[in-house]
Amino acid sequence: MAYKNFSTAQLQAIDNAHHLHPFTDHDELRAAGVRVVTTADGNYIYDSEGNRILDGMAGLWCVNVGYGREELAKAAYDQMRELAYYNTFFKTTHPAVALLSKRIAELAPAHINQVFYGASGSESNDTAIRTVRHYWALEGKPEKHIIISRHDAYHGSTIAATSMGGMGAMHSQLGPMLPGFVHVMAPYAFELAEADESDEAFGLRAAQAVENAILQAGPENVAAFVGEPIQGAGGVKIPPANYWAEIQRICNKYDVLLMVDEVITGFGRTGTWFACESMGIKPDTITVAKAITSGYQPLSAVLVGDRIATTLASHGEYYHGYTYSGHPVACAVALANIDIIEREGLVERVRETTGPYLVSKLQETIGDHPLVGDVRGFGLLAAIEIVKDRETRERFEPAGSAAALVRDHSINNGMMMRAVGDTMILSPPLTWTEDTIDEAAEIVKIALDKAQADLTA
Ligand code: PXG
């Protein structure tokens, strides 16, 4: 590889001079020195200094089959040689996109049979927004345009996806928000439940906030409710078990469509192909990206339910699409990726073995650690709340500083773990075994112990 001729210091200097990083404080980055990740294999990434780091985040919640899969490289190579690119606009298709669409329709809930492609989760959420609004216009109800979302939702970084998302810090840098989005409380019991409130009562209250928002806007103006089955970048917020069924009931009652963002949860992470199965809901659109190719190629999609698809496909042209809608190389890699997930039984493994084991092992290893206020998980998603006081759930000041310490100690001791505010996050490749989870839990414990030593020094 060409980069082998460059030293770490040279690459850092070049990167510093020319690369604007996403979601990065560049002063902090320069002070720390950027890490140059050079290779990855299986569950580990390697940097230019020879450090081997267990990847507790599957890249950015995406590398579900792990790194270094020859089969995926070969699928890309073969497809590039056969048909590197062709569009799907000119009354044309190609085998990879047609076959991938069929495969996804087979994996998705029965009422979902059509797929519209993009290249990123943000892009596909834009597609989903346009599609539900266009649907209502075609149905003669163009005033139904408002989309109800939640605080701490992450739906991407384009202007529409940022407006639909519920990240205050992102909104503060957006200038005017796009109109037509309303945000309600997140189903985040750890911070928002009352002291004596049961999980069930909290689930109903959080869903009630959606009904209140629909009534306030007027159901005749509301197009859809949108949500991640489990809020990912917002801090792995797992709703109470009754929440989603209640949301579905409310959407049905007011004829409000249900848009589900499965960019993180899709393709096995929660122990089913799509988390909507685990939640028992029937979404009208499902956005997917990331693990559709395990991150080996940029690809995203909106899975469109029959209700919308039938209307869309019988009312002339929908003026929407991207150069890379259904890119052949990305689709070929997605097909090969789904083959691997199926052949290796990764979804069942998460559901039956590693999912339950991850949360129980973390609970056993660090559940009673003085810094830990809560350990929760669902499939191969886990969160650890960092607190100053386990009883009162008081946090350290300034917000996020204690979790950042835990994260840095974790990375320095061999595992990539993410901090969202004061919540530690794990979202590893689905290829992790019980042994890998044991290794991870040990590193989490070391990181917590070291952070505690720093905080009490
Ligand atoms: N929806 C969800 C649920 C996501 O997690 C997107 C949409 C947007 O996808 P693209 O491909 O446009 O990035 C995401 C992406 C983080 C982090 O800090 C998470 C994401 C992206 C960047 C950072 O955890 N998720």
Coordinates of C-alpha atoms and ligand atoms in Angstrom, one line a residue:
M1 CA 0.0 0.0 0.0
A2 CA 1.2 3.5 -0.8
Y3 CA 0.8 4.7 2.8
K4 CA 3.6 2.3 3.9
N5 CA 6.1 4.8 2.6
F6 CA 4.9 7.4 5.2
S7 CA 5.8 7.5 8.9
T8 CA 3.0 8.0 11.5
A9 CA 4.3 11.6 12.1
Q10 CA 4.2 12.4 8.4
L11 CA 0.6 11.0 8.0
Q12 CA -0.5 12.9 11.1
A13 CA 1.0 16.2 9.7
I14 CA -0.6 15.7 6.3
D15 CA -4.0 14.8 7.9
N16 CA -3.8 17.8 10.1
A17 CA -3.0 20.1 7.2
H18 CA -5.8 18.9 4.8
H19 CA -8.4 16.7 6.5
L20 CA -11.5 18.2 8.1
H21 CA -12.9 15.4 10.3
P22 CA -16.6 14.8 11.0
F23 CA -17.9 15.5 14.5
T24 CA -14.4 16.5 15.7
D25 CA -12.9 19.3 17.8
H26 CA -9.8 19.9 15.8
D27 CA -7.9 21.6 18.6
E28 CA -8.4 18.5 20.8
L29 CA -7.5 16.3 17.9
R30 CA -4.2 18.1 17.3
A31 CA -3.4 18.0 21.0
A32 CA -4.0 14.2 21.2
G33 CA -2.4 13.4 17.8
V34 CA -4.7 11.6 15.3
R35 CA -4.6 7.8 15.4
V36 CA -3.7 6.3 12.0
V37 CA -5.7 3.1 11.6
T38 CA -3.9 1.0 8.9
T39 CA -5.4 -2.5 8.9
A40 CA -8.1 -4.6 10.5
D41 CA -8.9 -8.3 10.8
G42 CA -11.7 -10.1 12.4
N43 CA -12.7 -8.3 15.6
Y44 CA -9.5 -6.1 15.8
I45 CA -8.2 -2.9 14.3
Y46 CA -4.5 -2.1 14.1
D47 CA -2.8 1.3 14.0
S48 CA 0.4 2.6 12.5
E49 CA 2.2 2.2 15.8
G50 CA 1.4 -1.5 15.9
N51 CA -1.4 -1.3 18.6
R52 CA -4.0 -4.0 18.3
I53 CA -7.4 -2.7 19.5
L54 CA -10.6 -4.8 20.0
D55 CA -13.3 -3.0 18.2
G56 CA -16.2 -2.6 20.6
M57 CA -18.0 -0.3 18.1
A58 CA -17.9 -2.4 14.9
G59 CA -16.4 0.7 13.2
L60 CA -19.3 3.1 13.6
W61 CA -22.0 0.5 14.5
C62 CA -21.6 -1.1 11.1
V63 CA -19.0 -3.9 10.6
N64 CA -21.4 -6.7 11.6
V65 CA -19.4 -9.5 10.0
G66 CA -16.0 -8.3 11.2
Y67 CA -13.1 -7.1 9.2
G68 CA -11.0 -8.7 6.4
R69 CA -13.6 -10.8 4.7
E70 CA -12.1 -12.0 1.4
E71 CA -15.6 -13.0 0.2
L72 CA -16.7 -9.4 0.3
A73 CA -13.5 -8.1 -1.4
K74 CA -14.1 -10.7 -4.1
A75 CA -17.7 -9.7 -4.6
A76 CA -16.7 -6.1 -5.1
Y77 CA -13.8 -7.0 -7.4
D78 CA -15.9 -9.3 -9.6
Q79 CA -18.8 -6.8 -9.8
M80 CA -16.4 -4.0 -10.7
R81 CA -15.0 -6.0 -13.6
E82 CA -18.4 -7.1 -14.8
L83 CA -20.4 -3.9 -14.4
A84 CA -18.7 -1.2 -12.3
Y85 CA -21.6 1.2 -12.6
Y86 CA -24.8 1.7 -14.3
N87 CA -27.8 3.8 -13.3
T88 CA -31.3 2.6 -12.6
F89 CA -33.1 5.7 -14.0
F90 CA -33.2 5.0 -17.7
K91 CA -35.7 2.1 -17.6
T92 CA -32.7 0.0 -16.7
T93 CA -31.8 -2.3 -13.9
H94 CA -28.9 -4.8 -13.2
P95 CA -28.8 -8.2 -11.6
A96 CA -27.2 -7.1 -8.3
V97 CA -29.8 -4.5 -7.5
A98 CA -32.8 -6.7 -8.5
L99 CA -31.5 -9.7 -6.5
L100 CA -30.7 -7.7 -3.5
S101 CA -34.2 -6.1 -3.5
K102 CA -35.8 -9.6 -3.6
R103 CA -33.5 -10.8 -0.8
I104 CA -34.3 -7.8 1.4
A105 CA -38.0 -8.2 0.7
E106 CA -37.8 -11.8 1.9
L107 CA -36.0 -10.9 5.1
A108 CA -38.2 -7.9 5.9
P109 CA -41.7 -8.2 7.5
A110 CA -44.3 -9.6 5.1
H111 CA -46.0 -6.2 4.3
I112 CA -42.7 -4.8 3.0
N113 CA -41.8 -5.7 -0.6
Q114 CA -40.1 -2.7 -2.3
V115 CA -36.7 -1.1 -1.7
F116 CA -35.4 2.4 -2.7
Y117 CA -31.6 2.9 -2.5
G118 CA -29.2 5.6 -1.4
A119 CA -25.6 5.7 -0.3
S120 CA -25.9 6.8 3.4
G121 CA -28.3 6.6 6.2
S122 CA -28.8 10.4 6.1
E123 CA -29.6 10.3 2.4
S124 CA -32.1 7.5 2.9
N125 CA -33.8 9.3 5.7
D126 CA -34.2 12.3 3.4
T127 CA -35.8 9.8 1.0
A128 CA -38.1 8.5 3.7
I129 CA -39.2 12.0 4.6
R130 CA -39.9 12.9 1.0
T131 CA -41.7 9.6 0.4
V132 CA -44.2 9.9 3.3
R133 CA -45.0 13.5 2.4
H134 CA -45.4 12.6 -1.3
Y135 CA -47.6 9.6 -0.3
W136 CA -50.0 11.9 1.6
A137 CA -50.0 14.4 -1.3
L138 CA -50.9 11.6 -3.7
E139 CA -53.7 10.5 -1.3
G140 CA -55.1 14.0 -1.5
K141 CA -54.0 15.1 1.9
P142 CA -50.9 17.3 1.3
E143 CA -51.5 19.1 4.6
K144 CA -50.4 15.9 6.4
H145 CA -46.7 16.8 6.4
I146 CA -45.5 17.1 10.1
I147 CA -43.2 14.4 11.3
I148 CA -43.0 13.7 15.0
S149 CA -39.6 12.7 16.3
R150 CA -37.8 12.6 19.7
H151 CA -35.1 14.3 21.6
D152 CA -31.8 12.6 21.3
A153 CA -32.8 10.9 18.1
Y154 CA -30.0 10.6 15.5
H155 CA -31.2 10.4 11.9
G156 CA -28.1 11.7 10.1
S157 CA -26.3 14.9 9.3
T158 CA -28.0 16.4 6.2
I159 CA -30.2 19.4 6.8
A160 CA -33.4 17.3 6.7
A161 CA -31.9 14.5 8.8
T162 CA -30.5 17.0 11.4
S163 CA -33.9 18.7 11.6
M164 CA -35.7 15.4 12.0
G165 CA -33.1 14.3 14.6
G166 CA -33.3 15.5 18.1
M167 CA -29.7 16.5 18.9
G168 CA -29.7 19.9 20.5
A169 CA -26.0 20.5 19.7
M170 CA -26.5 19.8 16.0
H171 CA -29.6 22.1 15.9
S172 CA -27.6 24.9 17.5
Q173 CA -25.3 24.9 14.4
L174 CA -28.0 24.4 11.8
G175 CA -29.3 27.9 11.3
P176 CA -33.0 27.8 10.6
M177 CA -34.5 24.3 11.2
L178 CA -36.5 22.8 8.4
P179 CA -40.2 23.3 9.2
G180 CA -42.5 20.4 9.9
F181 CA -40.6 18.5 12.6
V182 CA -41.8 18.2 16.2
H183 CA -39.8 16.6 19.0
V184 CA -41.1 14.8 22.1
M185 CA -39.4 13.1 25.0
A186 CA -37.1 10.1 24.5
P187 CA -38.1 6.9 26.3
Y188 CA -35.1 7.2 28.6
A189 CA -36.1 5.8 31.9
F190 CA -32.7 6.2 33.6
E191 CA -32.9 10.0 33.5
L192 CA -36.6 10.7 32.9
A193 CA -38.6 8.2 35.0
E194 CA -40.0 9.4 38.3
A195 CA -38.5 7.8 41.4
D196 CA -41.6 5.6 42.0
E197 CA -42.6 5.2 38.4
S198 CA -42.7 1.6 37.1
D199 CA -41.1 0.7 33.7
E200 CA -44.6 0.1 32.3
A201 CA -46.0 3.4 33.6
F202 CA -43.0 5.3 32.1
G203 CA -43.4 3.5 28.8
L204 CA -47.0 4.6 28.6
R205 CA -46.1 8.2 29.6
A206 CA -43.4 8.4 26.9
A207 CA -45.8 7.1 24.3
Q208 CA -48.5 9.5 25.5
A209 CA -46.1 12.3 24.6
V210 CA -46.5 11.3 21.0
E211 CA -50.3 11.3 21.2
N212 CA -50.2 14.7 22.8
A213 CA -48.0 16.0 20.0
I214 CA -50.4 14.6 17.4
L215 CA -53.3 16.2 19.0
Q216 CA -51.5 19.5 19.4
A217 CA -50.5 19.6 15.7
G218 CA -53.9 18.2 14.6
P219 CA -53.9 14.6 13.3
E220 CA -55.0 16.1 9.9
N221 CA -51.5 17.7 9.7
V222 CA -49.4 14.8 10.9
A223 CA -47.7 12.6 8.3
A224 CA -45.7 10.2 10.5
F225 CA -44.0 9.4 13.7
V226 CA -40.3 8.4 13.3
G227 CA -38.0 6.6 15.7
E228 CA -35.0 4.3 16.1
P229 CA -36.3 1.1 17.8
I230 CA -33.4 1.6 20.2
Q231 CA -31.8 5.1 20.1
G232 CA -28.2 4.5 19.2
A233 CA -26.0 7.6 18.9
G234 CA -28.3 9.2 21.5
G235 CA -27.0 6.7 24.1
V236 CA -28.4 3.2 23.5
K237 CA -31.7 4.2 25.0
I238 CA -33.8 1.0 25.2
P239 CA -37.5 1.8 25.6
P240 CA -39.7 -0.1 28.1
A241 CA -41.2 -3.3 26.6
N242 CA -44.7 -1.7 26.2
Y243 CA -43.6 1.5 24.4
W244 CA -43.5 0.5 20.8
A245 CA -46.9 -1.4 20.9
E246 CA -48.4 1.7 22.3
I247 CA -46.8 3.9 19.6
Q248 CA -48.2 1.6 17.0
R249 CA -51.7 1.8 18.6
I250 CA -51.5 5.6 18.6
C251 CA -50.3 5.8 15.0
N252 CA -53.2 3.5 13.9
K253 CA -55.7 5.5 15.8
Y254 CA -54.8 8.8 14.1
D255 CA -53.8 7.4 10.7
V256 CA -50.2 8.5 11.2
L257 CA -47.6 6.6 9.3
L258 CA -44.8 4.8 11.3
M259 CA -41.2 5.4 10.0
V260 CA -38.6 3.3 11.7
D261 CA -34.9 4.1 11.5
E262 CA -33.0 0.8 11.6
V263 CA -29.7 2.2 10.4
I264 CA -28.1 0.7 13.5
T265 CA -30.5 -2.0 14.5
G266 CA -31.0 -3.5 11.0
F267 CA -29.2 -6.7 9.8
G268 CA -29.1 -8.6 13.1
R269 CA -27.9 -6.3 15.8
T270 CA -30.9 -6.9 18.1
G271 CA -31.1 -10.7 17.4
T272 CA -33.6 -10.4 14.6
W273 CA -33.0 -9.3 11.1
F274 CA -34.8 -6.1 11.9
A275 CA -35.6 -4.7 15.3
C276 CA -39.2 -4.0 14.4
E277 CA -39.7 -7.8 14.7
S278 CA -38.4 -7.7 18.3
M279 CA -40.7 -4.7 19.0
G280 CA -43.7 -6.2 17.4
I281 CA -44.5 -3.2 15.2
K282 CA -45.5 -2.8 11.5
P283 CA -43.6 0.2 10.1
D284 CA -44.6 1.9 6.8
T285 CA -40.9 2.7 6.1
I286 CA -37.7 1.2 7.4
T287 CA -34.4 3.0 6.8
V288 CA -31.3 0.9 6.7
A289 CA -27.6 1.5 6.0
K290 CA -24.4 0.6 7.8
A291 CA -24.6 -3.2 8.3
I292 CA -26.4 -3.8 5.0
T293 CA -22.8 -4.2 3.6
S294 CA -21.2 -4.4 7.1
G295 CA -19.7 -1.1 6.1
Y296 CA -17.6 -2.6 3.3
Q297 CA -19.4 -0.3 0.8
P298 CA -21.5 2.8 1.3
L299 CA -25.1 1.7 0.7
S300 CA -28.5 2.6 2.3
A301 CA -32.1 1.9 1.6
V302 CA -35.6 2.7 2.5
L303 CA -37.8 -0.4 2.7
V304 CA -41.2 0.7 1.7
G305 CA -44.3 -1.0 3.0
D306 CA -47.1 -2.0 0.6
R307 CA -49.4 0.8 1.6
I308 CA -47.1 3.5 0.4
A309 CA -45.5 1.5 -2.4
T310 CA -48.9 0.7 -4.0
T311 CA -49.8 4.4 -4.2
L312 CA -46.3 5.5 -5.3
A313 CA -46.2 3.0 -8.1
S314 CA -49.5 4.0 -9.7
H315 CA -49.3 7.8 -9.8
G316 CA -46.8 8.7 -12.5
E317 CA -43.2 9.7 -11.9
Y318 CA -41.7 10.4 -8.4
Y319 CA -39.0 13.0 -9.0
H320 CA -36.5 11.6 -6.7
G321 CA -33.3 9.5 -6.9
Y322 CA -29.5 9.6 -6.6
T323 CA -26.7 8.8 -9.0
Y324 CA -25.7 5.9 -6.8
S325 CA -29.2 4.6 -6.1
G326 CA -28.7 0.8 -6.3
H327 CA -24.9 1.0 -7.1
P328 CA -24.0 -2.4 -8.5
V329 CA -20.8 -2.8 -6.5
A330 CA -22.4 -1.9 -3.2
C331 CA -25.4 -4.2 -4.0
A332 CA -23.1 -7.1 -4.8
V333 CA -21.3 -6.7 -1.5
A334 CA -24.6 -6.4 0.3
L335 CA -25.7 -9.8 -1.1
A336 CA -22.4 -11.4 -0.2
N337 CA -22.6 -9.9 3.3
I338 CA -26.2 -11.2 3.8
D339 CA -24.9 -14.6 2.7
I340 CA -22.3 -14.5 5.5
I341 CA -24.7 -13.4 8.2
E342 CA -27.1 -16.2 7.2
R343 CA -24.5 -18.9 6.7
E344 CA -22.8 -18.2 10.0
G345 CA -26.1 -17.9 11.9
L346 CA -25.1 -14.6 13.3
V347 CA -28.6 -13.3 13.9
E348 CA -29.5 -16.4 15.9
R349 CA -26.2 -16.3 17.8
V350 CA -27.0 -12.8 18.9
R351 CA -30.5 -13.7 20.0
E352 CA -29.7 -16.9 21.7
T353 CA -26.2 -16.6 23.0
T354 CA -24.0 -13.5 22.7
G355 CA -26.8 -10.9 23.2
P356 CA -27.9 -12.3 26.6
Y357 CA -24.3 -13.1 27.5
L358 CA -23.0 -9.5 26.8
V359 CA -25.4 -7.9 29.3
S360 CA -25.1 -10.6 32.0
K361 CA -21.3 -10.6 31.8
L362 CA -21.1 -6.8 32.0
Q363 CA -23.5 -6.9 35.0
E364 CA -21.5 -9.6 36.7
T365 CA -18.1 -7.9 36.1
I366 CA -18.9 -4.2 36.6
G367 CA -22.5 -4.0 37.7
D368 CA -21.6 -3.0 41.3
H369 CA -18.7 -0.8 40.3
P370 CA -18.9 2.6 42.2
L371 CA -18.9 4.5 38.9
V372 CA -21.7 2.4 37.4
G373 CA -25.3 3.6 37.7
D374 CA -26.9 1.2 35.2
V375 CA -25.9 -1.6 32.8
R376 CA -28.4 -2.4 30.0
G377 CA -28.4 -4.2 26.7
F378 CA -30.5 -5.6 23.9
G379 CA -28.8 -7.9 21.4
L380 CA -25.3 -6.7 20.8
L381 CA -26.0 -3.2 21.9
A382 CA -25.0 -2.3 25.5
A383 CA -24.8 0.9 27.6
I384 CA -23.2 1.6 30.9
E385 CA -24.2 4.8 32.8
I386 CA -21.3 6.6 34.6
V387 CA -22.4 8.3 37.8
K388 CA -20.8 9.9 40.8
D389 CA -23.4 8.5 43.2
R390 CA -25.1 5.2 42.4
E391 CA -28.1 6.1 44.7
T392 CA -28.9 9.6 43.6
R393 CA -27.6 9.1 40.0
E394 CA -25.7 12.4 40.3
R395 CA -23.2 12.8 37.5
F396 CA -19.7 14.1 37.5
E397 CA -19.0 17.7 36.4
P398 CA -18.5 18.8 33.7
A399 CA -21.0 16.6 31.9
G400 CA -19.3 13.9 29.8
S401 CA -15.9 14.3 31.4
A402 CA -16.0 11.1 33.5
A403 CA -17.2 9.0 30.5
A404 CA -14.4 10.5 28.3
L405 CA -11.9 9.3 30.9
V406 CA -13.4 5.8 30.9
R407 CA -13.3 5.8 27.1
D408 CA -9.7 6.9 26.9
H409 CA -8.6 4.2 29.4
S410 CA -10.5 1.6 27.5
I411 CA -8.8 2.5 24.2
N412 CA -5.4 2.7 25.9
N413 CA -6.0 -0.8 27.3
G414 CA -7.0 -2.3 24.0
M415 CA -10.7 -1.7 23.2
M416 CA -12.6 0.9 21.2
M417 CA -15.5 2.0 23.3
R418 CA -17.6 5.1 22.8
A419 CA -18.8 7.7 25.2
V420 CA -22.1 9.5 24.5
G421 CA -22.4 12.2 27.2
D422 CA -22.0 10.1 30.4
T423 CA -23.0 6.8 28.8
M424 CA -20.5 4.2 27.6
I425 CA -21.6 2.4 24.5
L426 CA -20.7 -1.0 23.0
S427 CA -21.9 -2.1 19.6
P428 CA -19.5 -4.8 18.5
P429 CA -19.3 -7.0 15.4
L430 CA -21.8 -9.9 15.6
T431 CA -18.8 -12.2 15.2
W432 CA -18.0 -11.7 18.9
T433 CA -18.0 -14.9 20.9
E434 CA -18.4 -15.4 24.6
D435 CA -14.6 -15.4 24.9
T436 CA -14.5 -12.0 23.1
I437 CA -17.1 -10.7 25.5
D438 CA -15.1 -11.9 28.5
E439 CA -12.0 -10.1 27.1
A440 CA -14.1 -6.9 26.6
A441 CA -15.6 -7.0 30.1
E442 CA -12.2 -7.3 31.6
I443 CA -11.0 -4.2 29.7
V444 CA -14.2 -2.3 30.7
K445 CA -13.4 -3.1 34.4
I446 CA -9.8 -1.9 34.0
A447 CA -10.9 1.3 32.4
L448 CA -13.5 2.0 35.1
D449 CA -10.9 1.3 37.9
K450 CA -8.4 3.6 36.3
A451 CA -11.0 6.3 35.7
Q452 CA -12.1 6.0 39.4
A453 CA -8.4 6.4 40.5
D454 CA -8.2 9.6 38.4
L455 CA -11.5 10.9 39.7
T456 CA -10.6 10.4 43.3
A457 CA -7.0 11.4 43.1
Ligands
PXG1 N1 -29.8 6.9 11.4 C1 -29.2 6.3 12.5 C2 -30.1 5.6 13.5 C3 -27.8 6.4 12.6 O1 -27.3 5.9 13.6 C4 -27.8 7.7 10.5 C5 -29.2 7.5 10.4 C6 -27.1 8.4 9.4 O2 -26.3 7.5 8.6 P1 -25.1 8.1 7.8 O3 -24.7 6.9 6.9 O4 -25.6 9.2 7.0 O5 -24.1 8.5 8.8 C7 -27.1 7.1 11.6 C8 -25.6 7.2 11.6 C9 -22.1 8.3 16.5 C10 -22.5 8.3 15.1 O6 -21.5 9.2 17.0 C11 -23.5 7.6 14.7 C12 -23.9 7.7 13.3 C13 -23.2 8.5 12.5 C14 -22.1 9.2 12.9 C15 -21.8 9.1 14.3 O7 -22.4 7.3 17.2 N2 -25.0 7.0 12.9

